[in-house]
mmCIF file of C-alpha atoms in Angstrom:
data_model
loop_
_atom_site.group_PDB
_atom_site.id
_atom_site.type_symbol
_atom_site.label_atom_id
_atom_site.label_comp_id
_atom_site.label_asym_id
_atom_site.label_seq_id
_atom_site.Cartn_x
_atom_site.Cartn_y
_atom_site.Cartn_z
ATOM 1 C CA UNK A 1440 -3.490 23.844 -6.434
ATOM 2 C CA UNK A 1441 -7.086 22.614 -7.409
ATOM 3 C CA UNK A 1442 -7.576 22.481 -10.985
ATOM 4 C CA UNK A 1443 -9.786 25.786 -11.857
ATOM 5 C CA UNK A 1444 -13.171 25.296 -13.859
ATOM 6 C CA UNK A 1445 -13.513 26.498 -17.321
ATOM 7 C CA UNK A 1446 -16.745 28.097 -16.851
ATOM 8 C CA UNK A 1447 -18.502 30.015 -13.599
ATOM 9 C CA UNK A 1448 -19.709 27.682 -10.900
ATOM 10 C CA UNK A 1449 -23.017 28.273 -10.340
ATOM 11 C CA UNK A 1450 -22.067 29.743 -6.976
ATOM 12 C CA UNK A 1451 -20.199 32.311 -8.371
ATOM 13 C CA UNK A 1452 -23.100 33.304 -10.842
ATOM 14 C CA UNK A 1453 -25.326 33.507 -7.769
ATOM 15 C CA UNK A 1454 -22.957 35.962 -5.864
ATOM 16 C CA UNK A 1455 -22.495 38.166 -8.810
ATOM 17 C CA UNK A 1456 -26.231 38.625 -9.312
ATOM 18 C CA UNK A 1457 -27.009 38.830 -5.400
ATOM 19 C CA UNK A 1458 -24.385 41.726 -5.221
ATOM 20 C CA UNK A 1459 -25.709 43.411 -8.581
ATOM 21 C CA UNK A 1460 -29.226 43.131 -7.457
ATOM 22 C CA UNK A 1461 -28.275 44.395 -3.772
ATOM 23 C CA UNK A 1462 -26.280 47.271 -5.521
ATOM 24 C CA UNK A 1463 -29.423 48.325 -7.631
ATOM 25 C CA UNK A 1464 -31.472 47.921 -4.337
ATOM 26 C CA UNK A 1465 -29.388 50.373 -2.413
ATOM 27 C CA UNK A 1466 -29.564 52.550 -5.459
ATOM 28 C CA UNK A 1467 -33.069 52.716 -5.920
ATOM 29 C CA UNK A 1468 -33.368 53.795 -2.346
ATOM 30 C CA UNK A 1469 -30.757 56.628 -2.746
ATOM 31 C CA UNK A 1470 -28.182 55.160 -0.547
ATOM 32 C CA UNK A 1471 -24.547 55.978 -1.174
ATOM 33 C CA UNK A 1472 -21.318 56.143 0.744
ATOM 34 C CA UNK A 1473 -20.882 59.676 0.281
ATOM 35 C CA UNK A 1474 -23.687 62.381 -0.209
ATOM 36 C CA UNK A 1475 -23.370 64.197 -3.312
ATOM 37 C CA UNK A 1476 -21.868 67.200 -2.235
ATOM 38 C CA UNK A 1477 -18.782 65.627 -0.904
ATOM 39 C CA UNK A 1478 -15.672 67.264 -2.122
ATOM 40 C CA UNK A 1479 -14.028 63.885 -3.111
ATOM 41 C CA UNK A 1480 -17.283 63.168 -5.476
ATOM 42 C CA UNK A 1481 -15.736 63.973 -8.795
ATOM 43 C CA UNK A 1482 -18.670 62.292 -10.695
ATOM 44 C CA UNK A 1483 -21.910 63.192 -9.438
ATOM 45 C CA UNK A 1484 -25.150 62.001 -9.870
ATOM 46 C CA UNK A 1485 -26.725 58.857 -9.502
ATOM 47 C CA UNK A 1486 -26.011 57.193 -12.553
ATOM 48 C CA UNK A 1487 -22.020 57.125 -11.952
ATOM 49 C CA UNK A 1488 -21.864 54.806 -9.270
ATOM 50 C CA UNK A 1489 -23.690 51.975 -11.593
ATOM 51 C CA UNK A 1490 -20.445 51.276 -13.600
ATOM 52 C CA UNK A 1491 -18.336 50.465 -11.253
ATOM 53 C CA UNK A 1492 -21.280 48.568 -9.663
ATOM 54 C CA UNK A 1493 -21.853 46.533 -12.849
ATOM 55 C CA UNK A 1494 -17.768 46.016 -13.643
ATOM 56 C CA UNK A 1495 -17.250 44.679 -10.003
ATOM 57 C CA UNK A 1496 -20.613 42.271 -10.392
ATOM 58 C CA UNK A 1497 -19.023 41.019 -13.471
ATOM 59 C CA UNK A 1498 -15.772 40.374 -11.792
ATOM 60 C CA UNK A 1499 -17.747 38.198 -9.436
ATOM 61 C CA UNK A 1500 -17.977 35.630 -12.270
ATOM 62 C CA UNK A 1501 -14.154 35.201 -12.705
ATOM 63 C CA UNK A 1502 -13.572 34.864 -9.007
ATOM 64 C CA UNK A 1503 -12.501 31.136 -9.012
ATOM 65 C CA UNK A 1504 -11.866 30.706 -12.995
ATOM 66 C CA UNK A 1505 -9.243 33.796 -13.273
ATOM 67 C CA UNK A 1506 -9.063 35.430 -9.574
ATOM 68 C CA UNK A 1507 -6.120 37.625 -10.636
ATOM 69 C CA UNK A 1508 -7.655 39.066 -13.539
ATOM 70 C CA UNK A 1509 -10.910 39.625 -11.392
ATOM 71 C CA UNK A 1510 -9.099 41.257 -8.639
ATOM 72 C CA UNK A 1511 -7.233 43.874 -11.076
ATOM 73 C CA UNK A 1512 -10.601 44.863 -12.573
ATOM 74 C CA UNK A 1513 -12.257 44.942 -9.578
ATOM 75 C CA UNK A 1514 -9.486 47.091 -7.834
ATOM 76 C CA UNK A 1515 -9.555 49.505 -11.106
ATOM 77 C CA UNK A 1516 -13.678 49.441 -10.461
ATOM 78 C CA UNK A 1517 -13.147 50.558 -6.629
ATOM 79 C CA UNK A 1518 -10.916 53.448 -7.543
ATOM 80 C CA UNK A 1519 -13.514 54.318 -9.781
ATOM 81 C CA UNK A 1520 -16.221 54.083 -7.220
ATOM 82 C CA UNK A 1521 -14.186 56.518 -4.944
ATOM 83 C CA UNK A 1522 -14.789 59.317 -7.308
ATOM 84 C CA UNK A 1523 -18.483 58.924 -7.061
ATOM 85 C CA UNK A 1524 -20.973 58.648 -4.175
ATOM 86 C CA UNK A 1525 -20.227 54.979 -3.971
ATOM 87 C CA UNK A 1526 -21.927 52.096 -3.401
ATOM 88 C CA UNK A 1527 -21.593 49.695 -0.029
ATOM 89 C CA UNK A 1528 -22.147 46.537 -2.607
ATOM 90 C CA UNK A 1529 -19.314 47.188 -4.675
ATOM 91 C CA UNK A 1530 -16.914 47.594 -1.709
ATOM 92 C CA UNK A 1531 -18.512 44.399 -0.046
ATOM 93 C CA UNK A 1532 -18.196 42.690 -3.700
ATOM 94 C CA UNK A 1533 -14.405 43.746 -3.931
ATOM 95 C CA UNK A 1534 -13.553 42.183 -0.519
ATOM 96 C CA UNK A 1535 -14.684 38.902 -1.918
ATOM 97 C CA UNK A 1536 -12.345 39.392 -4.824
ATOM 98 C CA UNK A 1537 -9.830 39.960 -2.325
ATOM 99 C CA UNK A 1538 -10.801 36.814 -0.444
ATOM 100 C CA UNK A 1539 -10.998 34.754 -3.648
ATOM 101 C CA UNK A 1540 -7.708 35.809 -5.050
ATOM 102 C CA UNK A 1541 -5.959 34.397 -1.995
ATOM 103 C CA UNK A 1542 -7.744 31.165 -1.942
ATOM 104 C CA UNK A 1543 -7.718 30.212 -5.266
ATOM 105 C CA UNK A 1544 -5.146 31.794 -6.805
ATOM 106 C CA UNK A 1545 -1.614 30.732 -7.323
ATOM 107 C CA UNK A 1546 0.697 29.972 -4.180
ATOM 108 C CA UNK A 1547 2.661 33.162 -5.408
ATOM 109 C CA UNK A 1548 -0.483 35.632 -5.195
ATOM 110 C CA UNK A 1549 -1.428 33.898 -1.872
ATOM 111 C CA UNK A 1550 1.944 34.653 -0.061
ATOM 112 C CA UNK A 1551 1.998 38.080 -1.480
ATOM 113 C CA UNK A 1552 -1.364 39.697 -1.112
ATOM 114 C CA UNK A 1553 -1.746 39.579 2.518
ATOM 115 C CA UNK A 1554 1.794 41.358 2.815
ATOM 116 C CA UNK A 1555 1.067 44.046 0.405
ATOM 117 C CA UNK A 1556 -2.055 44.859 1.775
ATOM 118 C CA UNK A 1557 -0.861 44.999 5.319
ATOM 119 C CA UNK A 1558 1.754 47.640 3.918
ATOM 120 C CA UNK A 1559 -1.015 49.371 2.229
ATOM 121 C CA UNK A 1560 -3.111 49.418 5.734
ATOM 122 C CA UNK A 1561 0.052 50.634 7.256
ATOM 123 C CA UNK A 1562 0.449 53.398 4.967
ATOM 124 C CA UNK A 1563 -3.344 54.187 4.938
ATOM 125 C CA UNK A 1564 -2.917 55.023 8.614
ATOM 126 C CA UNK A 1565 0.418 56.763 8.832
ATOM 127 C CA UNK A 1566 0.477 58.834 5.940
ATOM 128 C CA UNK A 1567 -2.908 60.503 6.448
ATOM 129 C CA UNK A 1568 -1.762 61.228 10.030
ATOM 130 C CA UNK A 1569 1.607 62.750 9.176
ATOM 131 C CA UNK A 1570 -0.364 65.000 6.653
ATOM 132 C CA UNK A 1571 -3.333 66.132 8.706
ATOM 133 C CA UNK A 1572 -1.893 65.767 12.149
ATOM 134 C CA UNK A 1573 -5.477 64.582 13.404
ATOM 135 C CA UNK A 1574 -6.244 61.309 15.030
ATOM 136 C CA UNK A 1575 -9.433 61.115 12.744
ATOM 137 C CA UNK A 1576 -6.736 60.030 9.990
ATOM 138 C CA UNK A 1577 -6.170 56.680 11.545
ATOM 139 C CA UNK A 1578 -9.473 55.602 10.163
ATOM 140 C CA UNK A 1579 -8.707 55.747 6.892
ATOM 141 C CA UNK A 1580 -5.856 52.903 7.584
ATOM 142 C CA UNK A 1581 -8.467 51.011 9.350
ATOM 143 C CA UNK A 1582 -10.842 51.270 6.142
ATOM 144 C CA UNK A 1583 -8.358 50.093 4.202
ATOM 145 C CA UNK A 1584 -7.473 47.522 6.239
ATOM 146 C CA UNK A 1585 -11.168 46.337 6.589
ATOM 147 C CA UNK A 1586 -11.469 46.170 2.759
ATOM 148 C CA UNK A 1587 -8.179 44.448 1.549
ATOM 149 C CA UNK A 1588 -6.011 43.132 4.695
ATOM 150 C CA UNK A 1589 -8.424 41.622 6.418
ATOM 151 C CA UNK A 1590 -10.153 39.400 3.595
ATOM 152 C CA UNK A 1591 -6.368 38.578 2.407
ATOM 153 C CA UNK A 1592 -5.502 37.630 5.774
ATOM 154 C CA UNK A 1593 -8.746 35.195 6.023
ATOM 155 C CA UNK A 1594 -8.165 33.639 2.729
ATOM 156 C CA UNK A 1595 -5.020 33.016 3.541
ATOM 157 C CA UNK A 1596 -6.084 30.824 6.445
ATOM 158 C CA UNK A 1597 -8.565 28.893 4.939
ATOM 159 C CA UNK A 1598 -6.118 28.194 2.079
ATOM 160 C CA UNK A 1599 -3.989 26.719 4.577
ATOM 161 C CA UNK A 1600 -6.425 24.982 6.256
ATOM 162 C CA UNK A 1601 -7.537 23.476 3.190
ATOM 163 C CA UNK A 1602 -4.072 22.321 1.726
ATOM 164 C CA UNK A 1603 -3.546 20.906 5.231
ATOM 165 C CA UNK A 1604 -6.516 18.954 4.702
ATOM 166 C CA UNK A 1605 -5.731 18.009 1.131
ATOM 167 C CA UNK A 1606 -2.061 16.657 2.445
ATOM 168 C CA UNK A 1607 -3.965 14.767 4.862
ATOM 169 C CA UNK A 1608 -6.354 13.147 2.656
ATOM 170 C CA UNK A 1609 -3.186 12.341 0.345
ATOM 171 C CA UNK A 1610 -1.249 10.681 3.198
ATOM 172 C CA UNK A 1611 -4.313 9.105 4.305
ATOM 173 C CA UNK A 1612 -4.916 7.557 0.530
ATOM 174 C CA UNK A 1613 -1.350 6.746 0.149
ATOM 175 C CA UNK A 1614 -1.168 4.692 3.869
ATOM 176 C CA UNK A 1615 -4.562 2.825 2.841
ATOM 177 C CA UNK A 1616 -2.414 1.962 -0.408
ATOM 178 C CA UNK A 1617 0.459 0.620 1.493
ATOM 179 C CA UNK A 1618 -1.569 -1.090 4.029
ATOM 180 C CA UNK A 1619 -3.505 -2.874 0.465
ATOM 181 C CA UNK A 1620 0.160 -3.706 -1.034
ATOM 182 C CA UNK A 1621 1.073 -5.110 2.489
ATOM 183 C CA UNK A 1622 -2.193 -7.074 2.661
ATOM 184 C CA UNK A 1623 -1.606 -8.340 -0.857
ATOM 185 C CA UNK A 1624 1.987 -9.212 0.062
ATOM 186 C CA UNK A 1625 0.893 -11.131 3.073
ATOM 187 C CA UNK A 1626 -1.908 -13.190 1.007
ATOM 188 C CA UNK A 1627 0.547 -14.143 -1.634
ATOM 189 C CA UNK A 1628 3.136 -15.147 1.028
ATOM 190 C CA UNK A 1629 0.538 -17.132 2.771
ATOM 191 C CA UNK A 1630 -0.642 -18.958 -0.323
ATOM 192 C CA UNK A 1631 3.173 -19.867 -1.185
ATOM 193 C CA UNK A 1632 3.451 -20.727 2.204
ATOM 194 C CA UNK A 1633 0.478 -23.162 2.376
ATOM 195 C CA UNK A 1634 1.466 -24.458 -1.504
ATOM 196 C CA UNK A 1635 4.897 -25.596 0.148
ATOM 197 C CA UNK A 1636 3.221 -27.195 3.224
ATOM 198 C CA UNK A 1637 0.412 -29.379 1.116
ATOM 199 C CA UNK A 1638 3.063 -30.461 -1.258
ATOM 200 C CA UNK A 1639 5.278 -31.830 1.105
ATOM 201 C CA UNK A 1640 2.541 -33.308 3.016
ATOM 202 C CA UNK A 1641 0.907 -35.537 0.313
ATOM 203 C CA UNK A 1642 3.566 -35.795 -2.299
ATOM 204 C CA UNK A 1643 5.210 -38.719 -1.123
ATOM 205 C CA UNK A 1644 2.074 -40.349 -0.434
ATOM 206 C CA UNK A 1645 0.598 -39.623 -3.817
ATOM 207 C CA UNK A 1646 3.964 -40.769 -5.618
ATOM 208 C CA UNK A 1647 3.499 -44.076 -3.720
ATOM 209 C CA UNK A 1648 0.288 -44.476 -4.486
ATOM 210 C CA UNK A 1649 0.818 -43.757 -8.548
ATOM 211 C CA UNK A 1650 3.915 -45.901 -8.555
ATOM 212 C CA UNK A 1651 2.649 -49.164 -6.634
ATOM 213 C CA UNK A 1652 -1.038 -48.618 -8.560
ATOM 214 C CA UNK A 1653 0.968 -48.556 -11.835
ATOM 215 C CA UNK A 1654 2.942 -51.652 -10.599
ATOM 216 C CA UNK A 1655 -0.048 -53.439 -10.011
ATOM 217 C CA UNK A 1656 -1.872 -52.977 -12.932
ATOM 218 C CA UNK A 1657 1.210 -53.891 -15.183
ATOM 219 C CA UNK A 1658 1.727 -57.089 -13.677
ATOM 220 C CA UNK A 1659 -0.553 -59.988 -13.541
ATOM 221 C CA UNK A 1660 0.656 -61.353 -10.295
ATOM 222 C CA UNK A 1661 -1.971 -61.311 -7.173
ATOM 223 C CA UNK A 1662 0.817 -61.448 -4.254
ATOM 224 C CA UNK A 1663 2.363 -58.504 -6.285
ATOM 225 C CA UNK A 1664 -0.908 -56.877 -6.525
ATOM 226 C CA UNK A 1665 -2.030 -57.297 -2.837
ATOM 227 C CA UNK A 1666 1.171 -56.040 -1.669
ATOM 228 C CA UNK A 1667 0.809 -52.994 -3.719
ATOM 229 C CA UNK A 1668 -2.686 -52.240 -2.862
ATOM 230 C CA UNK A 1669 -1.351 -53.021 0.897
ATOM 231 C CA UNK A 1670 1.241 -49.997 0.657
ATOM 232 C CA UNK A 1671 -1.586 -47.793 -1.562
ATOM 233 C CA UNK A 1672 -3.894 -48.299 1.523
ATOM 234 C CA UNK A 1673 -1.156 -47.362 3.907
ATOM 235 C CA UNK A 1674 -0.434 -44.103 1.871
ATOM 236 C CA UNK A 1675 -3.815 -43.267 1.432
ATOM 237 C CA UNK A 1676 -4.361 -43.268 5.030
ATOM 238 C CA UNK A 1677 -1.268 -41.509 5.962
ATOM 239 C CA UNK A 1678 -1.935 -38.934 3.216
ATOM 240 C CA UNK A 1679 -5.589 -38.421 4.599
ATOM 241 C CA UNK A 1680 -4.495 -38.128 8.028
ATOM 242 C CA UNK A 1681 -1.964 -35.136 6.733
ATOM 243 C CA UNK A 1682 -4.511 -33.374 4.909
ATOM 244 C CA UNK A 1683 -6.720 -33.277 7.774
ATOM 245 C CA UNK A 1684 -3.850 -31.732 9.728
ATOM 246 C CA UNK A 1685 -3.512 -29.082 7.362
ATOM 247 C CA UNK A 1686 -7.687 -28.619 7.183
ATOM 248 C CA UNK A 1687 -7.301 -28.018 11.131
ATOM 249 C CA UNK A 1688 -4.280 -25.601 10.620
ATOM 250 C CA UNK A 1689 -6.681 -23.669 8.001
ATOM 251 C CA UNK A 1690 -9.626 -23.748 10.134
ATOM 252 C CA UNK A 1691 -10.137 -21.054 12.666
ATOM 253 C CA UNK A 1692 -13.143 -22.107 15.153
ATOM 254 C CA UNK A 1693 -13.225 -22.461 19.202
ATOM 255 C CA UNK A 1694 -14.583 -26.083 18.283
ATOM 256 C CA UNK A 1695 -11.834 -27.042 16.289
ATOM 257 C CA UNK A 1696 -9.186 -29.614 17.752
ATOM 258 C CA UNK A 1697 -5.701 -28.349 18.195
ATOM 259 C CA UNK A 1698 -3.723 -29.334 14.918
ATOM 260 C CA UNK A 1699 -1.058 -32.224 15.289
ATOM 261 C CA UNK A 1700 2.520 -30.977 16.385
ATOM 262 C CA UNK A 1701 4.962 -29.545 14.032
ATOM 263 C CA UNK A 1702 7.369 -32.380 12.676
ATOM 264 C CA UNK A 1703 10.548 -32.188 14.250
ATOM 265 C CA UNK A 1704 13.924 -34.050 13.147
ATOM 266 C CA UNK A 1705 13.022 -36.935 15.628
ATOM 267 C CA UNK A 1706 10.501 -38.117 13.133
ATOM 268 C CA UNK A 1707 13.075 -38.577 10.308
ATOM 269 C CA UNK A 1708 13.228 -42.363 11.539
ATOM 270 C CA UNK A 1709 9.255 -42.959 11.140
ATOM 271 C CA UNK A 1710 9.687 -40.995 7.443
ATOM 272 C CA UNK A 1711 12.719 -43.250 6.473
ATOM 273 C CA UNK A 1712 10.641 -46.406 7.768
ATOM 274 C CA UNK A 1713 7.807 -45.195 5.452
ATOM 275 C CA UNK A 1714 10.228 -44.615 2.696
ATOM 276 C CA UNK A 1715 11.556 -48.379 3.041
ATOM 277 C CA UNK A 1716 7.837 -49.502 3.155
ATOM 278 C CA UNK A 1717 7.346 -47.861 -0.457
ATOM 279 C CA UNK A 1718 10.267 -49.776 -1.907
ATOM 280 C CA UNK A 1719 13.308 -47.540 -1.151
ATOM 281 C CA UNK A 1720 16.558 -48.735 0.092
ATOM 282 C CA UNK A 1721 17.297 -45.847 2.174
ATOM 283 C CA UNK A 1722 20.161 -45.520 4.848
ATOM 284 C CA UNK A 1723 19.760 -42.669 7.513
ATOM 285 C CA UNK A 1724 22.975 -40.941 9.225
ATOM 286 C CA UNK A 1725 21.556 -38.234 11.488
ATOM 287 C CA UNK A 1726 23.996 -36.393 13.858
ATOM 288 C CA UNK A 1727 22.409 -33.367 14.365
ATOM 289 C CA UNK A 1728 22.006 -32.521 18.070
ATOM 290 C CA UNK A 1729 19.512 -29.806 19.173
ATOM 291 C CA UNK A 1730 18.965 -26.847 16.758
ATOM 292 C CA UNK A 1731 16.421 -24.081 16.542
ATOM 293 C CA UNK A 1732 12.772 -25.020 15.602
ATOM 294 C CA UNK A 1733 12.663 -23.076 12.206
ATOM 295 C CA UNK A 1734 15.847 -24.952 11.369
ATOM 296 C CA UNK A 1735 14.295 -28.582 12.499
ATOM 297 C CA UNK A 1736 11.112 -27.948 10.259
ATOM 298 C CA UNK A 1737 12.855 -26.677 7.386
ATOM 299 C CA UNK A 1738 15.509 -29.633 7.670
ATOM 300 C CA UNK A 1739 12.821 -32.235 7.761
ATOM 301 C CA UNK A 1740 10.764 -30.948 4.987
ATOM 302 C CA UNK A 1741 14.028 -31.144 2.603
ATOM 303 C CA UNK A 1742 14.536 -34.710 3.549
ATOM 304 C CA UNK A 1743 10.976 -35.444 2.924
ATOM 305 C CA UNK A 1744 11.158 -33.971 -0.280
ATOM 306 C CA UNK A 1745 14.055 -35.604 -1.359
ATOM 307 C CA UNK A 1746 13.170 -38.872 -0.601
ATOM 308 C CA UNK A 1747 9.718 -38.347 -2.237
ATOM 309 C CA UNK A 1748 11.727 -37.222 -5.528
ATOM 310 C CA UNK A 1749 14.022 -40.538 -5.088
ATOM 311 C CA UNK A 1750 10.685 -42.538 -4.771
ATOM 312 C CA UNK A 1751 9.552 -40.950 -8.330
ATOM 313 C CA UNK A 1752 12.857 -40.526 -10.283
ATOM 314 C CA UNK A 1753 15.843 -42.382 -8.810
ATOM 315 C CA UNK A 1754 16.962 -45.684 -10.272
ATOM 316 C CA UNK A 1755 17.577 -48.494 -8.283
ATOM 317 C CA UNK A 1756 20.119 -48.532 -5.658
ATOM 318 C CA UNK A 1757 20.709 -47.236 -2.265
ATOM 319 C CA UNK A 1758 19.497 -43.872 -1.094
ATOM 320 C CA UNK A 1759 21.826 -42.194 1.789
ATOM 321 C CA UNK A 1760 20.648 -39.548 4.124
ATOM 322 C CA UNK A 1761 22.824 -37.881 6.262
ATOM 323 C CA UNK A 1762 22.809 -34.669 8.414
ATOM 324 C CA UNK A 1763 25.642 -32.955 10.274
ATOM 325 C CA UNK A 1764 25.813 -30.360 12.830
ATOM 326 C CA UNK A 1765 28.668 -28.009 12.234
ATOM 327 C CA UNK A 1766 29.234 -24.981 14.883
ATOM 328 C CA UNK A 1767 27.329 -22.433 12.635
ATOM 329 C CA UNK A 1768 24.973 -24.556 10.364
ATOM 330 C CA UNK A 1769 23.212 -27.777 9.967
ATOM 331 C CA UNK A 1770 24.249 -29.692 7.108
ATOM 332 C CA UNK A 1771 21.898 -32.036 4.972
ATOM 333 C CA UNK A 1772 23.191 -34.167 2.167
ATOM 334 C CA UNK A 1773 21.013 -36.886 0.468
ATOM 335 C CA UNK A 1774 21.888 -38.953 -2.491
ATOM 336 C CA UNK A 1775 20.160 -41.154 -4.937
ATOM 337 C CA UNK A 1776 21.095 -43.346 -7.769
ATOM 338 C CA UNK A 1777 20.955 -41.151 -10.809
ATOM 339 C CA UNK A 1778 19.877 -42.866 -14.305
ATOM 340 C CA UNK A 1779 16.994 -44.644 -15.795
ATOM 341 C CA UNK A 1780 15.232 -46.226 -13.596
ATOM 342 C CA UNK A 1781 13.490 -48.579 -15.846
ATOM 343 C CA UNK A 1782 9.999 -48.882 -13.936
ATOM 344 C CA UNK A 1783 6.500 -47.088 -12.997
ATOM 345 C CA UNK A 1784 7.898 -43.282 -12.739
ATOM 346 C CA UNK A 1785 5.570 -40.802 -11.191
ATOM 347 C CA UNK A 1786 5.141 -37.565 -12.812
ATOM 348 C CA UNK A 1787 6.813 -34.498 -11.476
ATOM 349 C CA UNK A 1788 6.167 -30.797 -11.753
ATOM 350 C CA UNK A 1789 9.571 -29.233 -10.531
ATOM 351 C CA UNK A 1790 7.965 -27.654 -7.510
ATOM 352 C CA UNK A 1791 9.610 -29.808 -4.947
ATOM 353 C CA UNK A 1792 13.181 -28.620 -5.733
ATOM 354 C CA UNK A 1793 11.699 -24.885 -5.925
ATOM 355 C CA UNK A 1794 9.891 -25.523 -2.580
ATOM 356 C CA UNK A 1795 13.567 -26.870 -0.930
ATOM 357 C CA UNK A 1796 14.911 -23.782 -2.320
ATOM 358 C CA UNK A 1797 12.567 -21.494 -0.592
ATOM 359 C CA UNK A 1798 12.814 -23.136 2.614
ATOM 360 C CA UNK A 1799 16.474 -22.688 2.697
ATOM 361 C CA UNK A 1800 16.479 -19.312 1.531
ATOM 362 C CA UNK A 1801 14.106 -18.244 4.046
ATOM 363 C CA UNK A 1802 16.759 -18.921 6.961
ATOM 364 C CA UNK A 1803 19.448 -17.421 4.655
ATOM 365 C CA UNK A 1804 20.809 -21.003 4.114
ATOM 366 C CA UNK A 1805 22.180 -22.445 0.681
ATOM 367 C CA UNK A 1806 20.651 -24.930 -1.479
ATOM 368 C CA UNK A 1807 21.793 -27.157 -4.700
ATOM 369 C CA UNK A 1808 20.711 -30.163 -6.140
ATOM 370 C CA UNK A 1809 22.055 -31.966 -9.410
ATOM 371 C CA UNK A 1810 23.742 -34.966 -10.680
ATOM 372 C CA UNK A 1811 27.799 -35.802 -9.595
ATOM 373 C CA UNK A 1812 29.777 -38.191 -10.596
ATOM 374 C CA UNK A 1813 31.360 -40.376 -7.634
ATOM 375 C CA UNK A 1814 32.862 -43.890 -6.862
ATOM 376 C CA UNK A 1815 29.334 -45.370 -6.727
ATOM 377 C CA UNK A 1816 28.769 -44.304 -10.179
ATOM 378 C CA UNK A 1817 26.304 -41.184 -11.120
ATOM 379 C CA UNK A 1818 24.206 -39.794 -8.620
ATOM 380 C CA UNK A 1819 21.870 -36.999 -7.551
ATOM 381 C CA UNK A 1820 22.807 -35.198 -4.748
ATOM 382 C CA UNK A 1821 20.723 -32.764 -2.528
ATOM 383 C CA UNK A 1822 22.640 -30.348 -0.508
ATOM 384 C CA UNK A 1823 21.444 -28.044 1.750
ATOM 385 C CA UNK A 1824 23.304 -25.556 4.591
ATOM 386 C CA UNK A 1825 20.816 -24.048 7.221
ATOM 387 C CA UNK A 1826 22.305 -21.391 9.517
ATOM 388 C CA UNK A 1827 21.629 -22.468 13.491
ATOM 389 C CA UNK A 1828 22.732 -19.152 14.484
ATOM 390 C CA UNK A 1829 20.712 -15.778 14.592
ATOM 391 C CA UNK A 1830 17.810 -17.564 13.909
ATOM 392 C CA UNK A 1831 14.608 -16.155 15.468
ATOM 393 C CA UNK A 1832 12.283 -18.784 17.151
ATOM 394 C CA UNK A 1833 9.155 -18.348 15.118
ATOM 395 C CA UNK A 1834 7.118 -20.533 12.745
ATOM 396 C CA UNK A 1835 8.868 -20.360 9.303
ATOM 397 C CA UNK A 1836 6.126 -22.894 7.631
#
């Protein structure tokens, strides 16, 4: 139910003034509902009907702020009006009070008034007919129905339509809110995806550039500096190419060229060769077979990030990359020496481990990384298991 105003709205004031002025105009012309010599007129004279008229007009001021009080006082005023010559304006204003009580009153009032007025209308038709046994007695019930039941029923119809409109508007607002929440979540998820993609694309090349540039600056050897600059140039060109590919994915235009193909496990060989060119001693043992495209992309990115972390943080020694296909999962294991590397080190933010864990989680797989002791000494081990069954062929980048 809508909040009721504390003061009478202008419309209610206008209705009250219009009813009062209309009643005074009819009174001035001497027009009443009954003649002065009618047996039902207990208070004769023209002045008596002004009291119910004034009371009903005052009740119109409360039609929205206190509808039940206005209807109660209006009913008493209408009963008093029946003992005078009566005024049509009083009756019309009372029908408006009945209508307002249903529309602006409490839900209980809105439900009960149509039933109560319906029973009064039926009683107004049957009781007089049973007493007088003349057809004209039925007109009393029709008058009662026109004054009470008709405005109450009309108010109930209007209230139901209003409540339905409010419910529809609330549902529309909730739908719009849910759509906005979905849009925000989609944007957030897309930003996270693009952050992972950007990190995976350029972190390896930038790490190699940082390490070799540090070596070139710290060693006063022209040959070493030339080799370092060669590696720096190669990684710069490759990183720029990857950035152009990412920009091509983000662009939306008919004139843009198609972006490069999504990396696959067949590209692990060139990836390892690039790691060797950057100074890593890498051994690749790939027995993966055929796996779904989302698994293939996630596995490639996990190996790529593992090699990037080995380039930045691993101690000197052999790095091994092993992929094995079991009946229900693709298992990935990348190991690298763990300890003080004793040379240039590229800074890290920890985003690589987060990205690898997220890629495994998107496929309902498992991921773990940390130091372990083994026959070859302490090593950093990255393990991931990516399910290959019930994986939807889609874009999980």
